[in-house]
């Protein structure tokens, strides 16, 4: 397995006590069964509308409070899962993007859980969840054109040695580390707060792993729990 060791800074734990995440590393193989992702996405959209998980509202509300704690306005920049689920409620479904992206989006909306998917090979150094000093670079798009932004001081960001890879905790991912099914080294991060039961977090991660293995037979997977008290 390739070397990649994400970490969570103690200042983030202090901001959101009880934060825990599951990191999943994948040495990918060819996508042979893309229908796995399409089926998962369709099933997840139906589940959100027909039979949602019992903790969903509380977990999303907790993420709103976590965003407010570092100065973000969740009505304008909501957590990734809140934004996805609002689209499902509004439209009844999500459009297909890419088999790997569709699969982790499916798990995200089904379990009311922010999930990021990244091309680990594009990282310079390891991923770190930190509070920004405001000087970090973030590559993004504005009206379809490449541009750079900087986070607000104190903002929670994922970053590597080169710059920001995801702003406002899990609100917007950068372009440089964007993931698709062609990537050979994949990293997924499933982020939860105490309002989501721990067994549900593990269930979500196991379902994502099972989907990846069904879609890409022969891929290699490692799973690690991150957060206070975990190494």
Tab-separated table of C-alpha atoms in Angstrom:
chain	number	residue	atom	x	y	z
A	1	UNK	CA	0.000	0.000	0.000
A	2	UNK	CA	1.234	3.518	-0.763
A	3	UNK	CA	2.389	5.827	2.041
A	4	UNK	CA	-0.240	8.364	3.126
A	5	UNK	CA	-0.954	9.378	6.726
A	6	UNK	CA	-3.714	11.966	7.258
A	7	UNK	CA	-3.797	13.752	10.608
A	8	UNK	CA	-6.188	15.977	12.575
A	9	UNK	CA	-4.792	19.006	14.425
A	10	UNK	CA	-5.734	19.351	18.095
A	11	UNK	CA	-7.111	22.850	17.465
A	12	UNK	CA	-9.804	21.259	15.287
A	13	UNK	CA	-10.649	18.698	17.978
A	14	UNK	CA	-10.971	21.572	20.463
A	15	UNK	CA	-13.394	23.308	18.108
A	16	UNK	CA	-15.573	20.205	17.671
A	17	UNK	CA	-15.070	17.800	20.596
A	18	UNK	CA	-16.017	14.277	19.652
A	19	UNK	CA	-15.079	14.695	15.990
A	20	UNK	CA	-14.043	11.371	14.485
A	21	UNK	CA	-13.380	10.326	10.936
A	22	UNK	CA	-12.573	7.210	8.979
A	23	UNK	CA	-9.775	7.384	6.423
A	24	UNK	CA	-9.831	4.858	3.583
A	25	UNK	CA	-6.850	4.369	1.282
A	26	UNK	CA	-7.342	2.517	-1.983
A	27	UNK	CA	-4.868	1.187	-4.513
A	28	UNK	CA	-7.304	1.135	-7.390
A	29	UNK	CA	-7.853	-1.322	-10.183
A	30	UNK	CA	-9.866	-0.872	-13.358
A	31	UNK	CA	-13.557	-0.088	-12.915
A	32	UNK	CA	-15.248	-3.185	-14.291
A	33	UNK	CA	-18.746	-2.794	-12.875
A	34	UNK	CA	-19.843	0.875	-12.976
A	35	UNK	CA	-23.446	-0.208	-12.438
A	36	UNK	CA	-22.567	-0.726	-8.774
A	37	UNK	CA	-22.267	3.033	-8.370
A	38	UNK	CA	-25.378	3.848	-10.377
A	39	UNK	CA	-27.465	1.418	-8.338
A	40	UNK	CA	-26.047	2.731	-5.055
A	41	UNK	CA	-26.810	6.320	-6.005
A	42	UNK	CA	-30.385	5.509	-7.038
A	43	UNK	CA	-30.971	3.517	-3.844
A	44	UNK	CA	-29.524	6.267	-1.662
A	45	UNK	CA	-31.671	8.977	-3.214
A	46	UNK	CA	-34.757	6.838	-2.629
A	47	UNK	CA	-33.736	6.151	0.983
A	48	UNK	CA	-33.337	9.863	1.805
A	49	UNK	CA	-36.904	10.517	0.713
A	50	UNK	CA	-38.601	7.287	1.805
A	51	UNK	CA	-36.782	6.072	4.939
A	52	UNK	CA	-34.052	8.368	6.216
A	53	UNK	CA	-31.598	7.428	8.959
A	54	UNK	CA	-32.943	8.524	12.379
A	55	UNK	CA	-29.965	10.738	13.283
A	56	UNK	CA	-29.833	12.637	9.964
A	57	UNK	CA	-31.393	15.916	11.109
A	58	UNK	CA	-29.347	16.068	14.315
A	59	UNK	CA	-26.087	15.268	12.530
A	60	UNK	CA	-26.572	17.907	9.851
A	61	UNK	CA	-27.563	20.452	12.516
A	62	UNK	CA	-24.360	19.621	14.408
A	63	UNK	CA	-22.335	20.323	11.279
A	64	UNK	CA	-24.029	23.711	10.990
A	65	UNK	CA	-22.904	24.522	14.530
A	66	UNK	CA	-19.370	23.327	13.793
A	67	UNK	CA	-19.218	25.627	10.765
A	68	UNK	CA	-20.475	28.570	12.844
A	69	UNK	CA	-17.764	27.859	15.439
A	70	UNK	CA	-15.021	28.829	12.992
A	71	UNK	CA	-16.938	31.741	11.487
A	72	UNK	CA	-18.557	30.169	8.418
A	73	UNK	CA	-22.153	30.873	7.470
A	74	UNK	CA	-23.725	27.452	6.834
A	75	UNK	CA	-26.717	28.954	5.027
A	76	UNK	CA	-24.288	30.255	2.384
A	77	UNK	CA	-21.599	27.570	2.532
A	78	UNK	CA	-23.209	24.407	3.942
A	79	UNK	CA	-21.436	21.143	4.671
A	80	UNK	CA	-21.025	18.898	1.651
A	81	UNK	CA	-23.668	16.441	2.794
A	82	UNK	CA	-26.281	19.123	3.467
A	83	UNK	CA	-25.766	20.538	-0.020
A	84	UNK	CA	-26.096	17.095	-1.630
A	85	UNK	CA	-29.189	16.124	0.315
A	86	UNK	CA	-30.924	19.415	-0.464
A	87	UNK	CA	-30.496	18.619	-4.165
A	88	UNK	CA	-31.971	15.151	-3.661
A	89	UNK	CA	-35.000	16.524	-1.799
A	90	UNK	CA	-35.482	19.204	-4.477
A	91	UNK	CA	-34.898	17.062	-7.584
A	92	UNK	CA	-35.495	13.509	-6.373
A	93	UNK	CA	-32.064	12.350	-7.589
A	94	UNK	CA	-28.476	13.327	-8.330
A	95	UNK	CA	-26.954	13.241	-11.816
A	96	UNK	CA	-24.199	10.712	-12.473
A	97	UNK	CA	-20.698	12.247	-12.539
A	98	UNK	CA	-18.125	9.445	-12.377
A	99	UNK	CA	-18.444	5.903	-10.962
A	100	UNK	CA	-16.147	6.508	-7.989
A	101	UNK	CA	-17.632	9.940	-7.226
A	102	UNK	CA	-21.171	8.596	-7.593
A	103	UNK	CA	-20.418	5.788	-5.140
A	104	UNK	CA	-19.063	7.966	-2.362
A	105	UNK	CA	-21.829	10.533	-2.925
A	106	UNK	CA	-24.341	7.698	-2.525
A	107	UNK	CA	-22.880	6.681	0.836
A	108	UNK	CA	-22.720	10.326	1.894
A	109	UNK	CA	-26.374	11.089	1.295
A	110	UNK	CA	-27.619	7.713	2.575
A	111	UNK	CA	-25.817	8.073	5.908
A	112	UNK	CA	-26.080	11.885	6.259
A	113	UNK	CA	-22.299	11.949	6.403
A	114	UNK	CA	-19.774	14.309	4.764
A	115	UNK	CA	-17.397	12.278	2.584
A	116	UNK	CA	-14.471	13.552	0.571
A	117	UNK	CA	-12.760	11.639	-2.214
A	118	UNK	CA	-9.280	12.692	-3.328
A	119	UNK	CA	-6.555	11.669	-5.758
A	120	UNK	CA	-3.844	10.888	-3.220
A	121	UNK	CA	-1.154	10.863	-5.914
A	122	UNK	CA	-1.711	14.605	-6.414
A	123	UNK	CA	-0.861	15.376	-2.775
A	124	UNK	CA	2.475	16.867	-1.808
A	125	UNK	CA	3.039	15.407	1.652
A	126	UNK	CA	0.255	14.081	3.840
A	127	UNK	CA	-3.260	15.462	4.293
A	128	UNK	CA	-3.775	17.525	7.451
A	129	UNK	CA	-6.989	18.909	8.936
A	130	UNK	CA	-5.985	22.258	10.474
A	131	UNK	CA	-7.154	25.788	11.159
A	132	UNK	CA	-5.881	28.148	8.471
A	133	UNK	CA	-3.608	31.121	9.047
A	134	UNK	CA	-5.095	32.808	5.962
A	135	UNK	CA	-2.016	32.659	3.743
A	136	UNK	CA	-2.627	29.216	2.225
A	137	UNK	CA	-3.390	28.884	-1.490
A	138	UNK	CA	-6.533	27.184	-2.757
A	139	UNK	CA	-6.929	26.355	-6.439
A	140	UNK	CA	-10.486	26.527	-7.703
A	141	UNK	CA	-12.608	27.696	-10.627
A	142	UNK	CA	-14.472	30.958	-11.126
A	143	UNK	CA	-16.914	31.012	-14.057
A	144	UNK	CA	-15.066	27.975	-15.389
A	145	UNK	CA	-11.656	29.638	-15.298
A	146	UNK	CA	-8.796	28.570	-12.974
A	147	UNK	CA	-8.156	30.930	-10.076
A	148	UNK	CA	-6.725	30.982	-6.566
A	149	UNK	CA	-8.315	31.911	-3.249
A	150	UNK	CA	-7.089	32.053	0.324
A	151	UNK	CA	-9.082	30.814	3.316
A	152	UNK	CA	-10.133	33.016	6.196
A	153	UNK	CA	-7.830	32.961	9.253
A	154	UNK	CA	-9.136	30.301	11.628
A	155	UNK	CA	-11.102	28.495	8.923
A	156	UNK	CA	-10.957	24.700	9.136
A	157	UNK	CA	-9.244	23.312	6.049
A	158	UNK	CA	-7.750	20.150	4.690
A	159	UNK	CA	-4.301	20.906	3.295
A	160	UNK	CA	-1.000	19.393	2.197
A	161	UNK	CA	2.486	20.891	1.849
A	162	UNK	CA	1.458	22.840	-1.251
A	163	UNK	CA	-1.819	24.385	-0.132
A	164	UNK	CA	-5.502	23.895	0.639
A	165	UNK	CA	-7.216	20.808	-0.766
A	166	UNK	CA	-10.664	21.429	0.751
A	167	UNK	CA	-12.069	24.667	2.194
A	168	UNK	CA	-14.415	25.124	5.144
A	169	UNK	CA	-13.836	21.611	6.435
A	170	UNK	CA	-15.767	19.768	3.703
A	171	UNK	CA	-17.554	22.503	1.780
A	172	UNK	CA	-15.511	22.767	-1.425
A	173	UNK	CA	-12.724	20.569	-2.777
A	174	UNK	CA	-9.884	21.955	-4.859
A	175	UNK	CA	-9.103	21.174	-8.464
A	176	UNK	CA	-5.560	19.844	-8.042
A	177	UNK	CA	-6.520	16.758	-6.006
A	178	UNK	CA	-9.886	16.102	-7.640
A	179	UNK	CA	-10.756	12.407	-7.865
A	180	UNK	CA	-12.148	10.334	-10.708
A	181	UNK	CA	-12.113	6.661	-11.686
A	182	UNK	CA	-8.790	6.984	-13.537
A	183	UNK	CA	-6.838	7.635	-10.313
A	184	UNK	CA	-4.550	4.864	-9.094
A	185	UNK	CA	-4.208	6.040	-5.495
A	186	UNK	CA	-7.494	7.101	-3.902
A	187	UNK	CA	-8.209	8.570	-0.486
A	188	UNK	CA	-11.642	8.865	1.106
A	189	UNK	CA	-12.398	10.671	4.355
A	190	UNK	CA	-15.712	10.089	6.171
A	191	UNK	CA	-16.256	12.824	8.781
A	192	UNK	CA	-18.678	12.581	11.674
A	193	UNK	CA	-19.726	14.300	14.878
A	194	UNK	CA	-21.131	12.593	18.006
A	195	UNK	CA	-24.721	12.966	16.783
A	196	UNK	CA	-23.949	10.128	14.340
A	197	UNK	CA	-23.627	6.781	16.149
A	198	UNK	CA	-20.189	5.197	15.839
A	199	UNK	CA	-21.643	1.948	14.537
A	200	UNK	CA	-23.344	3.892	11.724
A	201	UNK	CA	-19.993	5.478	10.811
A	202	UNK	CA	-18.382	2.053	10.565
A	203	UNK	CA	-21.349	0.731	8.609
A	204	UNK	CA	-21.013	3.573	6.125
A	205	UNK	CA	-17.286	2.964	5.690
A	206	UNK	CA	-17.777	-0.769	5.248
A	207	UNK	CA	-20.471	-0.154	2.635
A	208	UNK	CA	-18.173	2.200	0.738
A	209	UNK	CA	-15.360	-0.357	0.833
A	210	UNK	CA	-17.677	-3.147	-0.330
A	211	UNK	CA	-18.891	-0.975	-3.205
A	212	UNK	CA	-15.353	-0.119	-4.278
A	213	UNK	CA	-14.331	-3.763	-4.188
A	214	UNK	CA	-17.381	-4.814	-6.196
A	215	UNK	CA	-16.803	-2.064	-8.749
A	216	UNK	CA	-13.017	-2.495	-8.963
A	217	UNK	CA	-12.219	-6.176	-8.288
A	218	UNK	CA	-8.676	-6.604	-7.022
A	219	UNK	CA	-8.308	-3.140	-5.471
A	220	UNK	CA	-6.454	-2.955	-2.141
A	221	UNK	CA	-7.994	-1.092	0.800
A	222	UNK	CA	-6.816	0.169	4.200
A	223	UNK	CA	-9.112	1.722	6.831
A	224	UNK	CA	-8.091	3.918	9.771
A	225	UNK	CA	-10.018	5.785	12.474
A	226	UNK	CA	-8.967	9.396	13.114
A	227	UNK	CA	-9.852	11.831	15.891
A	228	UNK	CA	-9.298	12.373	19.592
A	229	UNK	CA	-7.871	9.247	21.210
A	230	UNK	CA	-7.151	7.536	17.898
A	231	UNK	CA	-3.839	7.203	16.098
